Amino acid sequence: MTQTYRNWNVTRDNHDIAWLALDKADSTTNVLSAEVVSEFEDIVSNLMSATPKGVVLLSDKSSGFIAGADVKEFTQLETEDTALQVIQRAHKIFNDFENLSCPTVALIHGFCLGGGMELALACKYRVADDDPKTKLGLPEVKLGIHPGFGGSVRSIRTMGAMSAMNFMLSGRNMNSRIAKKQGLIDFAVPKRHFVNSAISIINKPPTKKPLSIVKRLASYKHVRPLLAKIISKKVAARAPRTHYPAPYALIDLWVQYYDNQNEMLEKEAQSVARLIVSRTAQNLIRVFTLQEQLKGLGSLNDYKVRHVHVIGGGVMGGDIAAWCAFSGFTVTIQDQKKEALANVVKRAYGLYKKRLKLKRLITDAMDRLIPDPKGHGLKRADVVIEAIFEDAEVKKNLFKSIEPVVKPDAVLATNTSSIPLDEINVALKEPNRLIGLHFFNPVAMMPLVEIVKSPTTDKEISTKAAAFTRKINKLPLPVTSTPGFLVNRVLMPYLMEAVVLAEEGVPLTVIDDAATDYGMPMGPIELADTVGLDICLHVAENLSKSMDIEVPVKLKEMVESGKLGKKSGHGFYTFKNGKPVKTKPNKDYTTPVDVQDRLILRMLNEVVACLRDGVIETTDQADAGIIFGTGFAPFRGGPFHYIQTRGTAQLLKMLEHLQQRYGPRFVADKGWENLD
Ligand code: NAI
């Protein structure tokens, strides 16, 4: 017997097993939209009135199980009350589904996230595909909320408080191997065994092992407040309570209500309703949407890449090559020095060991990364990335020499951070083939890649470059080939202002705290030390040719005296075991009132200038670029969003005031006139 819905395929087979397969209409991915939930409500109600022998919940999409709730709909929840109604309705449906008297089994492949994970948790059994691509997660905190469809209660009940809290508070995904170990799923099997596994579970429901005593102990009434303190402290290091209330709300829920799980469910709904309409959540949801927009720029589906060739195995080229091999491509890495290649392999091994863990996967990735001192890979490569010395002549010579060798349709990319493309591409017979793929250091950590175009660059090449960027799981941001592109150009005035503040004698921690209080992940002084003061100086000097930035004398002196920051052990800070030693200012020190304004306004002024100059096309792209390229306070929704929230008039007044005190570097860019 088959029932038809727009989004669900529901079948009751001859053995009285109901198969509920989600296949969301007009979409490649399953999400729990209002319509999907509404249809599920009807399905559950039918199952309640005629309960089958067992229910199997699965997805008909190849992309995965369910990627979460429909985030677009989150932005339409205007009041806490409306949000609460929506959540309470979902609670009722999930509870009814959980309370069916028959065995219920979720068959999970690909993505199983957020609301999708919560629905799977409402099943009595979870079976996941053992492929490493299976990703289970409750990433709600990243959107400024916490699980709201019963996931907080059910995950704690299923995995124990410590594992579940870590799972929810980190927002990180798990593969099925780890999920099985942590008790989140019952079985990890190859996908081809899904149907048989579900049938055998329904025919003979396996006994569930109770949580171990240690796991149960963590949720005892008197233990919870103690553990909560420790957990909160850990969370505070990443996400301060003032900026990110959701993790703390989740911890409070558990501490206060876990003894009465029905009450905890009710409180969960109220808490999420409150959080979801807050400015933090709405801004984080905006960041999520911006991320999806950037992803969309790289969606050239039929573009095939098999082989990547990287030239230059230094800091950047080596890590780019390692990352591409990590992402599944065959990579040849070429350098004129053998030692450089040995280093690349060593660093890559470290990365794979940390990220892939399993010996088989590490070996596979290492096999894909091929040292190639003679450049044999060039003629097979679909994408060639140059990351040699930052010298226009050297780069030109290289491109001239490789052009006759590479495939006619290969993408030719440079990782230059400062040389205009049109200065390099003149060496090519087909200059329109050259594109910039500007990666950030450290490559494995930084999500953004600037796709640098010059007026000469072919449209098709930039589309392919963006698509390639997605294939290595980075976010493409199209920018023009102008000095500093977007990210370095915006970052530099901010960093230089920090150095000027240090020159003026403002204690380093005061400067850094001003930025982290605003919401930056790391203060500018520590950031400069981490990037390397020589690199900062190089970029600043380069940009000072085209931009109105003065390079502080202090920076030059420090670099001349060998103080390069973290890598030399000394910079602004002294480093011990890779960590800066920070000393608090004297008790009688009074912090100047405008430290934060000076830092942030220089950044905002530059981002406005970038839009005016056409470095980026839209304010949304600028916001995305600055958030993913610099870590700019995500809960503020991006620099332009912040400008809009704060009001241009007020910020212009502040700039004027700073200009009067500190001079022309605070003159408001003309671009402000075009903002509402
Ligand atoms: P690096 O000095 O660490 O490495 C350059 C490597 O290229 C060296 O191993 C060198 O032996 C090799 N090389 C030079 N000429 C070569 C040739 N003709 N054939 C083969 N190999 C050759 O430099 P790094 O820092 O990796 O920078 C590379 C490029 O990436 C530069 O254009 C730089 O502006 C850019 N970049 C650097 C960033 C950074 O943070 N270091 C960030 C973003 C871009």
mmCIF file with all atom_site columns, N, CA and C in Angstrom, residues 259-319:
data_model
loop_
_atom_site.group_PDB
_atom_site.id
_atom_site.type_symbol
_atom_site.label_atom_id
_atom_site.label_alt_id
_atom_site.label_comp_id
_atom_site.label_asym_id
_atom_site.label_entity_id
_atom_site.label_seq_id
_atom_site.pdbx_PDB_ins_code
_atom_site.Cartn_x
_atom_site.Cartn_y
_atom_site.Cartn_z
_atom_site.occupancy
_atom_site.B_iso_or_equiv
_atom_site.pdbx_formal_charge
_atom_site.auth_seq_id
_atom_site.auth_comp_id
_atom_site.auth_asym_id
_atom_site.auth_atom_id
_atom_site.pdbx_PDB_model_num
ATOM 1   N N  . ASP A 1 259 ? 16.067 16.258 35.489  1.00 0.00 ? 259 ASP A N  1
ATOM 2   C CA . ASP A 1 259 ? 15.357 15.257 36.314  1.00 0.00 ? 259 ASP A CA 1
ATOM 3   C C  . ASP A 1 259 ? 13.932 15.031 35.831  1.00 0.00 ? 259 ASP A C  1
ATOM 4   N N  . ASN A 1 260 ? 13.384 16.045 35.189  1.00 0.00 ? 260 ASN A N  1
ATOM 5   C CA . ASN A 1 260 ? 12.034 15.891 34.664  1.00 0.00 ? 260 ASN A CA 1
ATOM 6   C C  . ASN A 1 260 ? 12.098 16.154 33.148  1.00 0.00 ? 260 ASN A C  1
ATOM 7   N N  . GLN A 1 261 ? 12.215 15.063 32.403  1.00 0.00 ? 261 GLN A N  1
ATOM 8   C CA . GLN A 1 261 ? 12.536 15.238 30.985  1.00 0.00 ? 261 GLN A CA 1
ATOM 9   C C  . GLN A 1 261 ? 11.396 15.857 30.173  1.00 0.00 ? 261 GLN A C  1
ATOM 10  N N  . ASN A 1 262 ? 10.156 15.655 30.618  1.00 0.00 ? 262 ASN A N  1
ATOM 11  C CA . ASN A 1 262 ? 9.052  16.309 29.909  1.00 0.00 ? 262 ASN A CA 1
ATOM 12  C C  . ASN A 1 262 ? 9.137  17.817 30.081  1.00 0.00 ? 262 ASN A C  1
ATOM 13  N N  . GLU A 1 263 ? 9.469  18.201 31.317  1.00 0.00 ? 263 GLU A N  1
ATOM 14  C CA . GLU A 1 263 ? 9.608  19.632 31.575  1.00 0.00 ? 263 GLU A CA 1
ATOM 15  C C  . GLU A 1 263 ? 10.794 20.197 30.775  1.00 0.00 ? 263 GLU A C  1
ATOM 16  N N  . MET A 1 264 ? 11.863 19.387 30.707  1.00 0.00 ? 264 MET A N  1
ATOM 17  C CA . MET A 1 264 ? 13.034 19.858 29.958  1.00 0.00 ? 264 MET A CA 1
ATOM 18  C C  . MET A 1 264 ? 12.669 20.073 28.484  1.00 0.00 ? 264 MET A C  1
ATOM 19  N N  . LEU A 1 265 ? 11.826 19.191 27.958  1.00 0.00 ? 265 LEU A N  1
ATOM 20  C CA . LEU A 1 265 ? 11.392 19.364 26.560  1.00 0.00 ? 265 LEU A CA 1
ATOM 21  C C  . LEU A 1 265 ? 10.638 20.687 26.390  1.00 0.00 ? 265 LEU A C  1
ATOM 22  N N  . GLU A 1 266 ? 9.740  20.957 27.341  1.00 0.00 ? 266 GLU A N  1
ATOM 23  C CA . GLU A 1 266 ? 8.979  22.218 27.256  1.00 0.00 ? 266 GLU A CA 1
ATOM 24  C C  . GLU A 1 266 ? 9.903  23.423 27.339  1.00 0.00 ? 266 GLU A C  1
ATOM 25  N N  . LYS A 1 267 ? 10.847 23.317 28.277  1.00 0.00 ? 267 LYS A N  1
ATOM 26  C CA . LYS A 1 267 ? 11.768 24.450 28.467  1.00 0.00 ? 267 LYS A CA 1
ATOM 27  C C  . LYS A 1 267 ? 12.698 24.605 27.269  1.00 0.00 ? 267 LYS A C  1
ATOM 28  N N  . GLU A 1 268 ? 13.026 23.480 26.663  1.00 0.00 ? 268 GLU A N  1
ATOM 29  C CA . GLU A 1 268 ? 13.869 23.532 25.463  1.00 0.00 ? 268 GLU A CA 1
ATOM 30  C C  . GLU A 1 268 ? 13.176 24.369 24.383  1.00 0.00 ? 268 GLU A C  1
ATOM 31  N N  . ALA A 1 269 ? 11.887 24.088 24.193  1.00 0.00 ? 269 ALA A N  1
ATOM 32  C CA . ALA A 1 269 ? 11.122 24.819 23.174  1.00 0.00 ? 269 ALA A CA 1
ATOM 33  C C  . ALA A 1 269 ? 11.116 26.316 23.489  1.00 0.00 ? 269 ALA A C  1
ATOM 34  N N  . GLN A 1 270 ? 10.871 26.646 24.761  1.00 0.00 ? 270 GLN A N  1
ATOM 35  C CA . GLN A 1 270 ? 10.822 28.071 25.135  1.00 0.00 ? 270 GLN A CA 1
ATOM 36  C C  . GLN A 1 270 ? 12.174 28.748 24.914  1.00 0.00 ? 270 GLN A C  1
ATOM 37  N N  . SER A 1 271 ? 13.228 28.018 25.307  1.00 0.00 ? 271 SER A N  1
ATOM 38  C CA . SER A 1 271 ? 14.567 28.591 25.197  1.00 0.00 ? 271 SER A CA 1
ATOM 39  C C  . SER A 1 271 ? 14.926 28.873 23.731  1.00 0.00 ? 271 SER A C  1
ATOM 40  N N  . VAL A 1 272 ? 14.641 27.907 22.857  1.00 0.00 ? 272 VAL A N  1
ATOM 41  C CA . VAL A 1 272 ? 14.977 28.109 21.438  1.00 0.00 ? 272 VAL A CA 1
ATOM 42  C C  . VAL A 1 272 ? 14.120 29.222 20.834  1.00 0.00 ? 272 VAL A C  1
ATOM 43  N N  . ALA A 1 273 ? 12.858 29.291 21.242  1.00 0.00 ? 273 ALA A N  1
ATOM 44  C CA . ALA A 1 273 ? 11.989 30.361 20.716  1.00 0.00 ? 273 ALA A CA 1
ATOM 45  C C  . ALA A 1 273 ? 12.567 31.726 21.084  1.00 0.00 ? 273 ALA A C  1
ATOM 46  N N  . ARG A 1 274 ? 13.072 31.814 22.311  1.00 0.00 ? 274 ARG A N  1
ATOM 47  C CA . ARG A 1 274 ? 13.655 33.084 22.776  1.00 0.00 ? 274 ARG A CA 1
ATOM 48  C C  . ARG A 1 274 ? 14.928 33.399 21.973  1.00 0.00 ? 274 ARG A C  1
ATOM 49  N N  . LEU A 1 275 ? 15.768 32.366 21.829  1.00 0.00 ? 275 LEU A N  1
ATOM 50  C CA . LEU A 1 275 ? 17.065 32.594 21.181  1.00 0.00 ? 275 LEU A CA 1
ATOM 51  C C  . LEU A 1 275 ? 16.923 32.921 19.692  1.00 0.00 ? 275 LEU A C  1
ATOM 52  N N  . ILE A 1 276 ? 15.994 32.221 19.052  1.00 0.00 ? 276 ILE A N  1
ATOM 53  C CA . ILE A 1 276 ? 15.971 32.294 17.586  1.00 0.00 ? 276 ILE A CA 1
ATOM 54  C C  . ILE A 1 276 ? 15.600 33.679 17.059  1.00 0.00 ? 276 ILE A C  1
ATOM 55  N N  . VAL A 1 277 ? 14.865 34.444 17.851  1.00 0.00 ? 277 VAL A N  1
ATOM 56  C CA . VAL A 1 277 ? 14.515 35.795 17.388  1.00 0.00 ? 277 VAL A CA 1
ATOM 57  C C  . VAL A 1 277 ? 15.539 36.841 17.853  1.00 0.00 ? 277 VAL A C  1
ATOM 58  N N  . SER A 1 278 ? 16.564 36.386 18.574  1.00 0.00 ? 278 SER A N  1
ATOM 59  C CA . SER A 1 278 ? 17.555 37.351 19.072  1.00 0.00 ? 278 SER A CA 1
ATOM 60  C C  . SER A 1 278 ? 18.433 37.835 17.922  1.00 0.00 ? 278 SER A C  1
ATOM 61  N N  . ARG A 1 279 ? 19.070 38.982 18.152  1.00 0.00 ? 279 ARG A N  1
ATOM 62  C CA . ARG A 1 279 ? 19.921 39.544 17.098  1.00 0.00 ? 279 ARG A CA 1
ATOM 63  C C  . ARG A 1 279 ? 21.092 38.601 16.796  1.00 0.00 ? 279 ARG A C  1
ATOM 64  N N  . THR A 1 280 ? 21.668 38.006 17.848  1.00 0.00 ? 280 THR A N  1
ATOM 65  C CA . THR A 1 280 ? 22.800 37.088 17.622  1.00 0.00 ? 280 THR A CA 1
ATOM 66  C C  . THR A 1 280 ? 22.396 35.975 16.671  1.00 0.00 ? 280 THR A C  1
ATOM 67  N N  . ALA A 1 281 ? 21.280 35.305 16.976  1.00 0.00 ? 281 ALA A N  1
ATOM 68  C CA . ALA A 1 281 ? 20.880 34.173 16.135  1.00 0.00 ? 281 ALA A CA 1
ATOM 69  C C  . ALA A 1 281 ? 20.568 34.646 14.720  1.00 0.00 ? 281 ALA A C  1
ATOM 70  N N  . GLN A 1 282 ? 19.845 35.752 14.601  1.00 0.00 ? 282 GLN A N  1
ATOM 71  C CA . GLN A 1 282 ? 19.488 36.218 13.258  1.00 0.00 ? 282 GLN A CA 1
ATOM 72  C C  . GLN A 1 282 ? 20.749 36.573 12.455  1.00 0.00 ? 282 GLN A C  1
ATOM 73  N N  . ASN A 1 283 ? 21.761 37.126 13.144  1.00 0.00 ? 283 ASN A N  1
ATOM 74  C CA . ASN A 1 283 ? 23.018 37.434 12.443  1.00 0.00 ? 283 ASN A CA 1
ATOM 75  C C  . ASN A 1 283 ? 23.782 36.164 12.083  1.00 0.00 ? 283 ASN A C  1
ATOM 76  N N  . LEU A 1 284 ? 23.772 35.187 12.972  1.00 0.00 ? 284 LEU A N  1
ATOM 77  C CA . LEU A 1 284 ? 24.482 33.935 12.663  1.00 0.00 ? 284 LEU A CA 1
ATOM 78  C C  . LEU A 1 284 ? 23.761 33.176 11.540  1.00 0.00 ? 284 LEU A C  1
ATOM 79  N N  . ILE A 1 285 ? 22.451 33.299 11.525  1.00 0.00 ? 285 ILE A N  1
ATOM 80  C CA . ILE A 1 285 ? 21.693 32.680 10.428  1.00 0.00 ? 285 ILE A CA 1
ATOM 81  C C  . ILE A 1 285 ? 22.066 33.390 9.120   1.00 0.00 ? 285 ILE A C  1
ATOM 82  N N  . ARG A 1 286 ? 22.242 34.709 9.239   1.00 0.00 ? 286 ARG A N  1
ATOM 83  C CA . ARG A 1 286 ? 22.688 35.474 8.059   1.00 0.00 ? 286 ARG A CA 1
ATOM 84  C C  . ARG A 1 286 ? 24.050 34.948 7.574   1.00 0.00 ? 286 ARG A C  1
ATOM 85  N N  . VAL A 1 287 ? 24.961 34.688 8.524   1.00 0.00 ? 287 VAL A N  1
ATOM 86  C CA . VAL A 1 287 ? 26.285 34.184 8.147   1.00 0.00 ? 287 VAL A CA 1
ATOM 87  C C  . VAL A 1 287 ? 26.151 32.842 7.422   1.00 0.00 ? 287 VAL A C  1
ATOM 88  N N  . PHE A 1 288 ? 25.257 32.013 7.920   1.00 0.00 ? 288 PHE A N  1
ATOM 89  C CA . PHE A 1 288 ? 25.007 30.721 7.274   1.00 0.00 ? 288 PHE A CA 1
ATOM 90  C C  . PHE A 1 288 ? 24.522 30.935 5.831   1.00 0.00 ? 288 PHE A C  1
ATOM 91  N N  . THR A 1 289 ? 23.596 31.889 5.674   1.00 0.00 ? 289 THR A N  1
ATOM 92  C CA . THR A 1 289 ? 23.061 32.170 4.333   1.00 0.00 ? 289 THR A CA 1
ATOM 93  C C  . THR A 1 289 ? 24.152 32.714 3.414   1.00 0.00 ? 289 THR A C  1
ATOM 94  N N  . LEU A 1 290 ? 25.004 33.584 3.982   1.00 0.00 ? 290 LEU A N  1
ATOM 95  C CA . LEU A 1 290 ? 26.101 34.128 3.173   1.00 0.00 ? 290 LEU A CA 1
ATOM 96  C C  . LEU A 1 290 ? 27.020 33.003 2.705   1.00 0.00 ? 290 LEU A C  1
ATOM 97  N N  . GLN A 1 291 ? 27.252 32.069 3.620   1.00 0.00 ? 291 GLN A N  1
ATOM 98  C CA . GLN A 1 291 ? 28.110 30.928 3.286   1.00 0.00 ? 291 GLN A CA 1
ATOM 99  C C  . GLN A 1 291 ? 27.491 30.120 2.133   1.00 0.00 ? 291 GLN A C  1
ATOM 100 N N  . GLU A 1 292 ? 26.180 29.935 2.203   1.00 0.00 ? 292 GLU A N  1
ATOM 101 C CA . GLU A 1 292 ? 25.493 29.203 1.130   1.00 0.00 ? 292 GLU A CA 1
ATOM 102 C C  . GLU A 1 292 ? 25.612 29.970 -0.190  1.00 0.00 ? 292 GLU A C  1
ATOM 103 N N  . GLN A 1 293 ? 25.539 31.319 -0.086  1.00 0.00 ? 293 GLN A N  1
ATOM 104 C CA . GLN A 1 293 ? 25.669 32.135 -1.312  1.00 0.00 ? 293 GLN A CA 1
ATOM 105 C C  . GLN A 1 293 ? 27.033 31.933 -1.953  1.00 0.00 ? 293 GLN A C  1
ATOM 106 N N  . LEU A 1 294 ? 28.093 31.936 -1.113  1.00 0.00 ? 294 LEU A N  1
ATOM 107 C CA . LEU A 1 294 ? 29.435 31.726 -1.665  1.00 0.00 ? 294 LEU A CA 1
ATOM 108 C C  . LEU A 1 294 ? 29.540 30.326 -2.265  1.00 0.00 ? 294 LEU A C  1
ATOM 109 N N  . LYS A 1 295 ? 28.968 29.361 -1.580  1.00 0.00 ? 295 LYS A N  1
ATOM 110 C CA . LYS A 1 295 ? 28.993 27.994 -2.118  1.00 0.00 ? 295 LYS A CA 1
ATOM 111 C C  . LYS A 1 295 ? 28.341 27.966 -3.497  1.00 0.00 ? 295 LYS A C  1
ATOM 112 N N  . GLY A 1 296 ? 27.242 28.699 -3.613  1.00 0.00 ? 296 GLY A N  1
ATOM 113 C CA . GLY A 1 296 ? 26.497 28.735 -4.868  1.00 0.00 ? 296 GLY A CA 1
ATOM 114 C C  . GLY A 1 296 ? 27.336 29.278 -6.025  1.00 0.00 ? 296 GLY A C  1
ATOM 115 N N  . LEU A 1 297 ? 28.318 30.142 -5.712  1.00 0.00 ? 297 LEU A N  1
ATOM 116 C CA . LEU A 1 297 ? 29.157 30.709 -6.774  1.00 0.00 ? 297 LEU A CA 1
ATOM 117 C C  . LEU A 1 297 ? 30.044 29.643 -7.411  1.00 0.00 ? 297 LEU A C  1
ATOM 118 N N  . GLY A 1 298 ? 30.199 28.533 -6.707  1.00 0.00 ? 298 GLY A N  1
ATOM 119 C CA . GLY A 1 298 ? 31.077 27.474 -7.225  1.00 0.00 ? 298 GLY A CA 1
ATOM 120 C C  . GLY A 1 298 ? 30.316 26.249 -7.687  1.00 0.00 ? 298 GLY A C  1
ATOM 121 N N  . SER A 1 299 ? 29.052 26.458 -8.121  1.00 0.00 ? 299 SER A N  1
ATOM 122 C CA . SER A 1 299 ? 28.259 25.269 -8.439  1.00 0.00 ? 299 SER A CA 1
ATOM 123 C C  . SER A 1 299 ? 28.222 24.973 -9.938  1.00 0.00 ? 299 SER A C  1
ATOM 124 N N  . LEU A 1 300 ? 29.381 24.703 -10.502 1.00 0.00 ? 300 LEU A N  1
ATOM 125 C CA . LEU A 1 300 ? 29.441 24.307 -11.910 1.00 0.00 ? 300 LEU A CA 1
ATOM 126 C C  . LEU A 1 300 ? 29.529 22.780 -11.890 1.00 0.00 ? 300 LEU A C  1
ATOM 127 N N  . ASN A 1 301 ? 28.360 22.141 -11.978 1.00 0.00 ? 301 ASN A N  1
ATOM 128 C CA . ASN A 1 301 ? 28.317 20.722 -11.633 1.00 0.00 ? 301 ASN A CA 1
ATOM 129 C C  . ASN A 1 301 ? 29.093 19.795 -12.562 1.00 0.00 ? 301 ASN A C  1
ATOM 130 N N  . ASP A 1 302 ? 29.108 20.135 -13.859 1.00 0.00 ? 302 ASP A N  1
ATOM 131 C CA . ASP A 1 302 ? 29.725 19.171 -14.771 1.00 0.00 ? 302 ASP A CA 1
ATOM 132 C C  . ASP A 1 302 ? 31.222 19.428 -14.981 1.00 0.00 ? 302 ASP A C  1
ATOM 133 N N  . TYR A 1 303 ? 31.832 20.234 -14.144 1.00 0.00 ? 303 TYR A N  1
ATOM 134 C CA . TYR A 1 303 ? 33.270 20.488 -14.275 1.00 0.00 ? 303 TYR A CA 1
ATOM 135 C C  . TYR A 1 303 ? 34.046 19.362 -13.583 1.00 0.00 ? 303 TYR A C  1
ATOM 136 N N  . LYS A 1 304 ? 34.885 18.673 -14.350 1.00 0.00 ? 304 LYS A N  1
ATOM 137 C CA . LYS A 1 304 ? 35.612 17.522 -13.791 1.00 0.00 ? 304 LYS A CA 1
ATOM 138 C C  . LYS A 1 304 ? 37.072 17.892 -13.523 1.00 0.00 ? 304 LYS A C  1
ATOM 139 N N  . VAL A 1 305 ? 37.515 17.623 -12.333 1.00 0.00 ? 305 VAL A N  1
ATOM 140 C CA . VAL A 1 305 ? 38.933 17.805 -12.002 1.00 0.00 ? 305 VAL A CA 1
ATOM 141 C C  . VAL A 1 305 ? 39.445 16.479 -11.456 1.00 0.00 ? 305 VAL A C  1
ATOM 142 N N  . ARG A 1 306 ? 40.559 16.019 -11.995 1.00 0.00 ? 306 ARG A N  1
ATOM 143 C CA . ARG A 1 306 ? 41.148 14.790 -11.454 1.00 0.00 ? 306 ARG A CA 1
ATOM 144 C C  . ARG A 1 306 ? 42.517 15.060 -10.872 1.00 0.00 ? 306 ARG A C  1
ATOM 145 N N  . HIS A 1 307 ? 43.254 15.887 -11.598 1.00 0.00 ? 307 HIS A N  1
ATOM 146 C CA . HIS A 1 307 ? 44.670 16.041 -11.258 1.00 0.00 ? 307 HIS A CA 1
ATOM 147 C C  . HIS A 1 307 ? 44.999 17.519 -11.015 1.00 0.00 ? 307 HIS A C  1
ATOM 148 N N  . VAL A 1 308 ? 45.679 17.783 -9.906  1.00 0.00 ? 308 VAL A N  1
ATOM 149 C CA . VAL A 1 308 ? 46.105 19.150 -9.597  1.00 0.00 ? 308 VAL A CA 1
ATOM 150 C C  . VAL A 1 308 ? 47.629 19.162 -9.558  1.00 0.00 ? 308 VAL A C  1
ATOM 151 N N  . HIS A 1 309 ? 48.225 20.151 -10.171 1.00 0.00 ? 309 HIS A N  1
ATOM 152 C CA . HIS A 1 309 ? 49.686 20.276 -10.116 1.00 0.00 ? 309 HIS A CA 1
ATOM 153 C C  . HIS A 1 309 ? 50.017 21.588 -9.409  1.00 0.00 ? 309 HIS A C  1
ATOM 154 N N  . VAL A 1 310 ? 50.846 21.511 -8.361  1.00 0.00 ? 310 VAL A N  1
ATOM 155 C CA . VAL A 1 310 ? 51.212 22.718 -7.622  1.00 0.00 ? 310 VAL A CA 1
ATOM 156 C C  . VAL A 1 310 ? 52.707 22.963 -7.825  1.00 0.00 ? 310 VAL A C  1
ATOM 157 N N  . ILE A 1 311 ? 53.056 24.204 -8.135  1.00 0.00 ? 311 ILE A N  1
ATOM 158 C CA . ILE A 1 311 ? 54.479 24.530 -8.295  1.00 0.00 ? 311 ILE A CA 1
ATOM 159 C C  . ILE A 1 311 ? 54.886 25.482 -7.172  1.00 0.00 ? 311 ILE A C  1
ATOM 160 N N  . GLY A 1 312 ? 55.900 25.069 -6.424  1.00 0.00 ? 312 GLY A N  1
ATOM 161 C CA . GLY A 1 312 ? 56.345 25.822 -5.255  1.00 0.00 ? 312 GLY A CA 1
ATOM 162 C C  . GLY A 1 312 ? 55.869 25.085 -4.018  1.00 0.00 ? 312 GLY A C  1
ATOM 163 N N  . GLY A 1 313 ? 56.806 24.454 -3.344  1.00 0.00 ? 313 GLY A N  1
ATOM 164 C CA . GLY A 1 313 ? 56.430 23.648 -2.170  1.00 0.00 ? 313 GLY A CA 1
ATOM 165 C C  . GLY A 1 313 ? 56.853 24.321 -0.878  1.00 0.00 ? 313 GLY A C  1
ATOM 166 N N  . GLY A 1 314 ? 56.652 25.633 -0.800  1.00 0.00 ? 314 GLY A N  1
ATOM 167 C CA . GLY A 1 314 ? 56.976 26.345 0.439   1.00 0.00 ? 314 GLY A CA 1
ATOM 168 C C  . GLY A 1 314 ? 55.797 26.301 1.392   1.00 0.00 ? 314 GLY A C  1
ATOM 169 N N  . VAL A 1 315 ? 55.714 27.348 2.237   1.00 0.00 ? 315 VAL A N  1
ATOM 170 C CA . VAL A 1 315 ? 54.651 27.429 3.239   1.00 0.00 ? 315 VAL A CA 1
ATOM 171 C C  . VAL A 1 315 ? 53.278 27.214 2.586   1.00 0.00 ? 315 VAL A C  1
ATOM 172 N N  . MET A 1 316 ? 53.031 27.981 1.502   1.00 0.00 ? 316 MET A N  1
ATOM 173 C CA . MET A 1 316 ? 51.692 27.937 0.919   1.00 0.00 ? 316 MET A CA 1
ATOM 174 C C  . MET A 1 316 ? 51.501 26.770 -0.043  1.00 0.00 ? 316 MET A C  1
ATOM 175 N N  . GLY A 1 317 ? 52.402 26.670 -1.037  1.00 0.00 ? 317 GLY A N  1
ATOM 176 C CA . GLY A 1 317 ? 52.243 25.629 -2.057  1.00 0.00 ? 317 GLY A CA 1
ATOM 177 C C  . GLY A 1 317 ? 52.170 24.244 -1.437  1.00 0.00 ? 317 GLY A C  1
ATOM 178 N N  . GLY A 1 318 ? 53.029 24.006 -0.455  1.00 0.00 ? 318 GLY A N  1
ATOM 179 C CA . GLY A 1 318 ? 53.058 22.695 0.199   1.00 0.00 ? 318 GLY A CA 1
ATOM 180 C C  . GLY A 1 318 ? 51.716 22.384 0.840   1.00 0.00 ? 318 GLY A C  1
ATOM 181 N N  . ASP A 1 319 ? 51.173 23.385 1.542   1.00 0.00 ? 319 ASP A N  1
ATOM 182 C CA . ASP A 1 319 ? 49.905 23.141 2.240   1.00 0.00 ? 319 ASP A CA 1
ATOM 183 C C  . ASP A 1 319 ? 48.721 23.080 1.280   1.00 0.00 ? 319 ASP A C  1
#
